[in-house]
Coordinates of C-alpha atoms and ligand atoms in Angstrom, one line a residue:
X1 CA 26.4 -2.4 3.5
X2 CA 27.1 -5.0 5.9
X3 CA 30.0 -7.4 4.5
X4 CA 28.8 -11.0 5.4
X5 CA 32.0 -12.3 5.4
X6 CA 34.7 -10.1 6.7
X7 CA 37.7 -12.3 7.6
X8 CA 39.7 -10.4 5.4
X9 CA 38.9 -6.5 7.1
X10 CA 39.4 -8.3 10.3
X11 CA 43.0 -10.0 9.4
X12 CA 44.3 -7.0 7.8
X13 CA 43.5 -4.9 11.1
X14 CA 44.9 -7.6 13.6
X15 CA 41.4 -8.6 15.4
X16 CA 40.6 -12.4 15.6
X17 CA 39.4 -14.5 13.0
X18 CA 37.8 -18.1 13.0
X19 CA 40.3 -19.5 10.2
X20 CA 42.9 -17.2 7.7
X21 CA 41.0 -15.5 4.6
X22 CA 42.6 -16.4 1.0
X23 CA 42.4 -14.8 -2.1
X24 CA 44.7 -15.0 -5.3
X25 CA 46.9 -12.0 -7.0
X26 CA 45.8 -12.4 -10.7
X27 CA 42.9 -14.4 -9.7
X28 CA 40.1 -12.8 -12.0
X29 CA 42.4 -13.8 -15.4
X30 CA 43.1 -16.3 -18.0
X31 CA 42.8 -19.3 -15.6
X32 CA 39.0 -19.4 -15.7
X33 CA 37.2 -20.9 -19.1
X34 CA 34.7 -18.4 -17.6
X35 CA 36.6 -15.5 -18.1
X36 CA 38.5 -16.3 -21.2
X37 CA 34.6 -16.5 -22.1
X38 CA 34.0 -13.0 -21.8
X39 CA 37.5 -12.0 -22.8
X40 CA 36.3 -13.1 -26.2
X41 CA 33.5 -11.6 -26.4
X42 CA 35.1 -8.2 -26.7
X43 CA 37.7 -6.9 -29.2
X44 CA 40.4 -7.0 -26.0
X45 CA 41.4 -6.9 -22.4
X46 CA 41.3 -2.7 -22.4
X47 CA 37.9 -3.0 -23.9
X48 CA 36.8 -5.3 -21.1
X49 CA 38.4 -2.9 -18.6
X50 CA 36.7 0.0 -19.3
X51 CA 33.1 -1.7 -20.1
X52 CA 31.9 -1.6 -16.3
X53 CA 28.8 -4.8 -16.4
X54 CA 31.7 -7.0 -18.0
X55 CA 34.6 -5.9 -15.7
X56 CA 32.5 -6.4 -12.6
X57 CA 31.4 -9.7 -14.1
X58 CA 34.6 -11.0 -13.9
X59 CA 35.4 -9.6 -10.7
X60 CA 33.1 -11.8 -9.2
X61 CA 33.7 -15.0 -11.3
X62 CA 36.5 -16.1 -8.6
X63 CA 34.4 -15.7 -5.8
X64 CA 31.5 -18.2 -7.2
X65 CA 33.9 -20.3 -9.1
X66 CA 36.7 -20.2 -6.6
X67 CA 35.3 -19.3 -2.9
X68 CA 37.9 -17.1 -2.3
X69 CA 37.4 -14.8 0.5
X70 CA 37.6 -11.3 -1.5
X71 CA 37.4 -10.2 -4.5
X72 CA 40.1 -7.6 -6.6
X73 CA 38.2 -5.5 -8.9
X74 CA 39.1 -6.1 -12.7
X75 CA 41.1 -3.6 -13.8
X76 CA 45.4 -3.1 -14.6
X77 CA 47.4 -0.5 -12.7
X78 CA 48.8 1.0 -16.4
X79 CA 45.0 3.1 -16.0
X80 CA 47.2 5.8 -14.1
X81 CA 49.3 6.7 -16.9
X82 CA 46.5 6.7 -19.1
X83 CA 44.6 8.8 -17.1
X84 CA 47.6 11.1 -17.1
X85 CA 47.8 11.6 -20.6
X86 CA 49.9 8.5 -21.7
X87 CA 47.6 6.2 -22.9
X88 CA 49.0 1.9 -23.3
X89 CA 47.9 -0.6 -25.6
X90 CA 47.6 -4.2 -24.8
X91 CA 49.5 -6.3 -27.6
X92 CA 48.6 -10.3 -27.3
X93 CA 50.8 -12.4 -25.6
X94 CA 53.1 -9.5 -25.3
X95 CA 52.0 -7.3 -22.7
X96 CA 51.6 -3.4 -22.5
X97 CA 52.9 -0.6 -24.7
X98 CA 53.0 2.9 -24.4
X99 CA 53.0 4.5 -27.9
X100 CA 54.7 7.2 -26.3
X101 CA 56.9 7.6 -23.3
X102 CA 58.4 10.3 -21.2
X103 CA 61.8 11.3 -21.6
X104 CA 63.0 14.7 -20.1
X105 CA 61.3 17.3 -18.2
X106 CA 59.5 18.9 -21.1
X107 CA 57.5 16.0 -21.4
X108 CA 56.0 16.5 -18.0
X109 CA 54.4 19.6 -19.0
X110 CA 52.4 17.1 -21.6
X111 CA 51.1 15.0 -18.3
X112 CA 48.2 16.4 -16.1
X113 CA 47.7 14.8 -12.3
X114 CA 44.8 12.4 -12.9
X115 CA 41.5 13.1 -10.9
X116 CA 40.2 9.6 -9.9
X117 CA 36.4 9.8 -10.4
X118 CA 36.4 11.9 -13.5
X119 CA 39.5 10.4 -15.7
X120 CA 38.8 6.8 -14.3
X121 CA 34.9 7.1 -14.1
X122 CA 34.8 3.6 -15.5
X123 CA 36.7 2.1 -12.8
X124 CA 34.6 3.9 -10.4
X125 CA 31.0 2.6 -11.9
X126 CA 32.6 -1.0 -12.5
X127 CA 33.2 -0.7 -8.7
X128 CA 29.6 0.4 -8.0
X129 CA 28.4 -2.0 -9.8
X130 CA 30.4 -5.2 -8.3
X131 CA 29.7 -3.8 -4.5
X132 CA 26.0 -4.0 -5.7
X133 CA 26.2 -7.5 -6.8
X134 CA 28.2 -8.9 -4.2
X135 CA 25.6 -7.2 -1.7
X136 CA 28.5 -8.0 1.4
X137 CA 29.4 -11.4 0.1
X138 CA 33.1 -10.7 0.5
X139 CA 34.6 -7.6 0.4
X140 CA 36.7 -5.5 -2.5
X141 CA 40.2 -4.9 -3.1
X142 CA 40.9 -1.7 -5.1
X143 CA 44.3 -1.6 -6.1
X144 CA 47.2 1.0 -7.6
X145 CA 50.6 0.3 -8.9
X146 CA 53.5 1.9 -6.5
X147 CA 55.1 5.0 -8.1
X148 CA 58.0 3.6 -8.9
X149 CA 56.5 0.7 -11.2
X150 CA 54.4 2.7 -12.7
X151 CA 57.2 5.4 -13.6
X152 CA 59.4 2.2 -15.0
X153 CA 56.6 1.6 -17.4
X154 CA 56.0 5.2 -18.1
X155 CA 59.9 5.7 -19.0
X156 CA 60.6 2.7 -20.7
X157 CA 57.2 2.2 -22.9
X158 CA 56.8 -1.8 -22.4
X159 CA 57.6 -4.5 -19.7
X160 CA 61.7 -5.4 -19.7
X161 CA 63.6 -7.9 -17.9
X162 CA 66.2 -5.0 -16.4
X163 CA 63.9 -2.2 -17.2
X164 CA 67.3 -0.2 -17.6
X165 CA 66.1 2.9 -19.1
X166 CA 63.9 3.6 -16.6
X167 CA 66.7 3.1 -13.9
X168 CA 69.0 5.1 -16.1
X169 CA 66.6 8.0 -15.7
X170 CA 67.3 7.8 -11.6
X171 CA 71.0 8.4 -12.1
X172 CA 71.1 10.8 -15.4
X173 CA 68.0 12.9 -14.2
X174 CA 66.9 12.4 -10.5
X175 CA 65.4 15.5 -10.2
X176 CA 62.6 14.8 -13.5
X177 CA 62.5 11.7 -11.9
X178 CA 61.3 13.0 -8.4
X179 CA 58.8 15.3 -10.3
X180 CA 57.3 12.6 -11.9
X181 CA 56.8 10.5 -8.8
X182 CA 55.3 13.0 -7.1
X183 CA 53.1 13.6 -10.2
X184 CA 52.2 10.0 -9.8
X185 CA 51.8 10.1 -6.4
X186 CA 49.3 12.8 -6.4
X187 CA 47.1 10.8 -9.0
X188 CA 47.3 7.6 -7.2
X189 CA 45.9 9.1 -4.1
X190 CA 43.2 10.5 -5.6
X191 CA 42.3 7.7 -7.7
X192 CA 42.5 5.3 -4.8
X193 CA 40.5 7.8 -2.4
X194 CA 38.1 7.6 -5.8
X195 CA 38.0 3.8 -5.3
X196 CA 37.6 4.0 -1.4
X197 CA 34.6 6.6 -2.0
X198 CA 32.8 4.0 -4.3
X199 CA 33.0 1.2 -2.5
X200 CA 36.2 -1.0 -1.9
X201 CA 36.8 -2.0 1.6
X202 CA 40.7 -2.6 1.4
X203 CA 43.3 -1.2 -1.2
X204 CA 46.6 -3.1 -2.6
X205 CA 49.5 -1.2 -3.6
X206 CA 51.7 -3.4 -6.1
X207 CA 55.0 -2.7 -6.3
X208 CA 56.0 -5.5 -9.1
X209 CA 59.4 -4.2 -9.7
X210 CA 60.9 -3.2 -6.4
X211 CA 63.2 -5.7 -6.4
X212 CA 65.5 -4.2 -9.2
X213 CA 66.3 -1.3 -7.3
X214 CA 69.2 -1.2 -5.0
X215 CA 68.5 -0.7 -1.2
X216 CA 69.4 3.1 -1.4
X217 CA 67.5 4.3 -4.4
X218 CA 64.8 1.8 -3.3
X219 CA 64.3 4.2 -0.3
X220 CA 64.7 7.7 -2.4
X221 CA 62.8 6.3 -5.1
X222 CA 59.8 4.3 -4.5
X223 CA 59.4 3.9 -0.8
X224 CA 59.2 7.4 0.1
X225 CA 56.5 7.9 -2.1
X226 CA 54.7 4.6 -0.6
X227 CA 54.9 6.3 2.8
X228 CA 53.1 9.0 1.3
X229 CA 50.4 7.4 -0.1
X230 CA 50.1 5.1 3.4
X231 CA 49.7 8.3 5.3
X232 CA 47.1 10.2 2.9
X233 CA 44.7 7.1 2.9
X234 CA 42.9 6.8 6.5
X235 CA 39.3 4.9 5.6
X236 CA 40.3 1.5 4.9
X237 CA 43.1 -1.5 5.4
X238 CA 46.4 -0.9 3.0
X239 CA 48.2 -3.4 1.6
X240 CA 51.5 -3.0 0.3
X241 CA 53.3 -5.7 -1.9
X242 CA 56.7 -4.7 -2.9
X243 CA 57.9 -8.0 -5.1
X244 CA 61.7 -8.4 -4.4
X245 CA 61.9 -5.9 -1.9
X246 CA 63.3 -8.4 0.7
X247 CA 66.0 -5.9 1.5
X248 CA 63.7 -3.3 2.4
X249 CA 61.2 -5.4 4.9
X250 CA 62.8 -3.8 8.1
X251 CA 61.6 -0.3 6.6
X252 CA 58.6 -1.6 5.4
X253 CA 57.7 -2.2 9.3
X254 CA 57.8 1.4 9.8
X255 CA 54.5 2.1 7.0
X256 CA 51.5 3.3 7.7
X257 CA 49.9 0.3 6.6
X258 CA 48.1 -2.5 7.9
X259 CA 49.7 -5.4 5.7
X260 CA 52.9 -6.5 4.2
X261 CA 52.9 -8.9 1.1
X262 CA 55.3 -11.1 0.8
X263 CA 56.8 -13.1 -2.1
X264 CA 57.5 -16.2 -2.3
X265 CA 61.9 -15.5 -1.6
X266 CA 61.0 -14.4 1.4
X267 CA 61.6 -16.4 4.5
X268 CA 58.3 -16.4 6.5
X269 CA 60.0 -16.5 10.1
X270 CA 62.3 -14.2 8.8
X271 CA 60.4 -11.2 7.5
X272 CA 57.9 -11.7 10.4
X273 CA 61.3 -11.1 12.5
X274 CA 62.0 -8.1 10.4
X275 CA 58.8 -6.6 10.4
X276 CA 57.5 -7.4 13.7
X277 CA 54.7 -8.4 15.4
X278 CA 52.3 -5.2 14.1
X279 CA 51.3 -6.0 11.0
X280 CA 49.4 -8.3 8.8
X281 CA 51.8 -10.3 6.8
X282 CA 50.0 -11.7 3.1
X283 CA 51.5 -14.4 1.4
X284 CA 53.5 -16.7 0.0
X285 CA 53.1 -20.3 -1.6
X286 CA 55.6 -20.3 -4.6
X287 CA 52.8 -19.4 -8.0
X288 CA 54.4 -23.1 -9.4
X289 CA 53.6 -25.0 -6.5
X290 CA 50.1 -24.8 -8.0
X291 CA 51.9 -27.1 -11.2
X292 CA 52.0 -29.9 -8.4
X293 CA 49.4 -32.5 -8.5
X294 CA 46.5 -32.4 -5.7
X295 CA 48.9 -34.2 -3.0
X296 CA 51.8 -31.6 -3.5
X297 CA 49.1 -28.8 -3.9
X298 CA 48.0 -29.9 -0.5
X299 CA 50.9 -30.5 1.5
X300 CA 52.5 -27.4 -0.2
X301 CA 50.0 -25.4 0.9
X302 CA 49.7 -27.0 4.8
X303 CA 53.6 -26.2 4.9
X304 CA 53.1 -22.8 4.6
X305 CA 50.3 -22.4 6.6
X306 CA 52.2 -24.0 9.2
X307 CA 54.9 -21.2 9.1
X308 CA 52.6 -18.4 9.4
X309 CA 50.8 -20.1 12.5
X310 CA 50.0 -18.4 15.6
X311 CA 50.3 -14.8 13.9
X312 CA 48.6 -12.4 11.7
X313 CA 47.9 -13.8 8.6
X314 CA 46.1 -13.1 5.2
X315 CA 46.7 -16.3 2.7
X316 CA 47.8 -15.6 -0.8
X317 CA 50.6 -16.9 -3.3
X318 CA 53.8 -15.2 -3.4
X319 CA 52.7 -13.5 -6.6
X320 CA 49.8 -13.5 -9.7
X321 CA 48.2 -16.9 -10.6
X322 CA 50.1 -18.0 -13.6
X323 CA 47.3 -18.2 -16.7
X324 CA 48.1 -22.0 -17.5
X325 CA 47.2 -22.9 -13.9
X326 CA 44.7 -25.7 -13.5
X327 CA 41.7 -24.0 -11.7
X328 CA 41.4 -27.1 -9.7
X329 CA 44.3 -26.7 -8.3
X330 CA 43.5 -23.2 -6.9
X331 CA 40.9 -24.6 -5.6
X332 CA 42.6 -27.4 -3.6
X333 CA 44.8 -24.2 -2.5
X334 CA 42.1 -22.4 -1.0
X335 CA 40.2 -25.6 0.0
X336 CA 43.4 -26.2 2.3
X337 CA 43.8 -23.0 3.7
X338 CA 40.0 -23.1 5.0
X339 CA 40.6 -26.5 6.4
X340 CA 43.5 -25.7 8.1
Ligands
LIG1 O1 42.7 -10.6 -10.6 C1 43.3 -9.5 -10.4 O2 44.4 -9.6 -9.7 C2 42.8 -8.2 -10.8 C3 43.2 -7.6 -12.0 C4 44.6 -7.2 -12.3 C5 45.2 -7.2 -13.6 N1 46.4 -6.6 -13.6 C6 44.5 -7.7 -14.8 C7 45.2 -8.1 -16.0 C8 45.6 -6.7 -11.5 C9 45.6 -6.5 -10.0 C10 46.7 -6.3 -12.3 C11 47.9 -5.7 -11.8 C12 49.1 -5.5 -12.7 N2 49.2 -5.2 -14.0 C13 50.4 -5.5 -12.2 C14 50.8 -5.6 -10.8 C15 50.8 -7.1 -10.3 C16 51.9 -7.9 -10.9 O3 51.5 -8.9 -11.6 O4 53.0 -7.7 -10.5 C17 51.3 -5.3 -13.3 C18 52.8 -5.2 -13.3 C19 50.5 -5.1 -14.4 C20 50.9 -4.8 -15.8 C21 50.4 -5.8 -16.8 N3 49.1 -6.1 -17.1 C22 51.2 -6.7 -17.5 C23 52.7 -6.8 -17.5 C24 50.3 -7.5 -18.3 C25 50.7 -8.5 -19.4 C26 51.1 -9.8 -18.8 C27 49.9 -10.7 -18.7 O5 49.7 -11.2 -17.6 O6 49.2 -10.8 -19.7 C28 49.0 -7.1 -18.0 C29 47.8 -7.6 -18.6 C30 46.7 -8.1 -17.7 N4 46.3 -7.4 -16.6 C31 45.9 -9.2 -17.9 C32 44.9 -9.2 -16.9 C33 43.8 -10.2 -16.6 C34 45.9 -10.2 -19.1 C35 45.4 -9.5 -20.3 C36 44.3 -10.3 -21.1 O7 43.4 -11.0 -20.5 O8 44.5 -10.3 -22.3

């Protein structure tokens, strides 16, 4: 299938482009009436997940409502360690919990290396389904979580503001913890080469807690097993956003990747002197710029285009949507950015 619109293939690989694609982390969520719609409809947000019609419904929601220039398929990145054999609830306005976590190396023998098409087949026909109904519209993102955040939520059962049982586990008992990784590693690869085989045209690694990790065990721990997901994924554009990895962007130059994300602590001029001139960078306006009024939306959003200017560039804020975002405001963003 012939994608229509393909600024966002074309970025990410460094060919020219008539004006910068956007699209928004988070942007198939709570923000839209029309997906809080659905949302209802169905006991919960795992339920929605792993109903295909309904997740690919509101995969496409943001590019009707929207106009954003791709679409993410709807899904969470805690579907790994379920599919490992550590299944996660969703509790309202809480967040995810595992019911069980993993603590030593017994517990490994409990956890199987997922196989992307069979233990995530309803990822796989939600993506079917959405590349059908888009029918080259925009293309779609798949998406994993990096190793390393999905080993902190695997370790410490829940989100945490320090996640300090999980970073613990890398002092106490770095050898279980390299095992691990490298069981997620191996599941993520085949999940995401499960994804690329159905249909997405570009994949997004989110590394949401990088930035709790000091520069040294950030290497050992989490970017090491990046690089080995970059290098075992050849058929389509990578992404990799490592939130609060700012320390880490001079590496980060050195992945086999086509993009960078960047957050929105992280100097523009700077990281595109860190990482060079080589690869896409994706990014950055603040997530509460979008509480501004349409004015401040606007010149917000010129600002940072301005920074980017001149050099390879896939628009985005600097992390998810926030859920009490006015849509109209996002829509002023991305208005903006196709103006510019
Ligand atoms: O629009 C998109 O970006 C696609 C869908 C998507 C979701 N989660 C849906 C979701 C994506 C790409 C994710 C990734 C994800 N999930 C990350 C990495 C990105 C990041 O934000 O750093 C992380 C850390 C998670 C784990 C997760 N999922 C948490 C901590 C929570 C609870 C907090 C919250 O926002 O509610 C979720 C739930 C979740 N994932 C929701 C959605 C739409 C909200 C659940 C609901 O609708 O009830």
């Amino acid at each position: 299938m012939q994608l229509k619109n393909d600024l966002l293939i074309r970025a990410a690989k460094g060919q020219a482009v008539e004006r910068t694609p956007v699209w928004l982390m988070r942007q198939a969520g709570r923000i839209l009436p029309e997906y809080r719609a659905v949302r209802e409809s169905v006991s919960g947000f795992i339920e929605l997940a792993q109903t295909p019609e309904l997740a690919a419904e509101v995969t496409i929601q943001p590019v009707d409502i929207l106009g954003v220039d791709a679409a993410i398929i709807f899904s969470d990145i805690l579907v790994i360690p379920e599919a490992m054999g550590l299944p996660y609830e969703m509790v309202e306005k809480r967040g995810p919990w595992f019911p069980n976590t993993v603590k030593k190396e017994a517990d490994l023998k409990k956890l199987r290396i997922a196989d992307g098409i069979d233990d995530l087949s309803y990822v796989i026909e939600a993506i079917k389904i959405t590349k059908k109904a888009l029918n080259g519209r925009v293309p779609l993102i798949g998406f994993a979580g990096a190793p390393w955040t999905i080993f902190a939520y695997m370790i410490e059962g829940s989100g945490s503001k320090t996640f300090s049982k999980a970073r613990a586990m890398l002092y106490t008992q770095p050898d279980f913890s390299h095992k691990l990784m490298q069981m997620i590693t191996d599941s993520t690869i085949n999940y995401l080469k499960a994804q690329i085989a159905a249909g997405v045209d570009l994949v997004q690694v989110f590394d949401s807690w990088a930035g709790i990790l000091p520069p040294d065990q950030y290497q050992e721990f989490s970017l090491q097993y990046i690089s080995k997901i970059c290098d075992a994924i050849h058929e389509v554009p990578k992404t990799i956003f490592a939130k609060g990895a700012f320390f880490a962007r001079k590496e980060m130059a050195d992945l086999n990747c086509e993009t960078i994300g960047l957050d929105w602590n992280m100097g523009i001029k700077e990281s595109r002197q860190l990482i060079g001139p080589n690869k896409t960078l994706q990014g950055n306006l603040d997530p509460a710029a979008l509480y501004g009024n349409a004015k401040q939306v606007e010149n917000a959003t010129k600002i940072m285009m301005g920074q980017f200017k001149g050099s390879r560039h896939i628009a985005n804020l600097g992390h998810g949507v926030y859920p009490d975002i006015d849509p109209e405001m996002v829509k002023i963003f991305i208005e903006t950015v196709k103006a510019y």
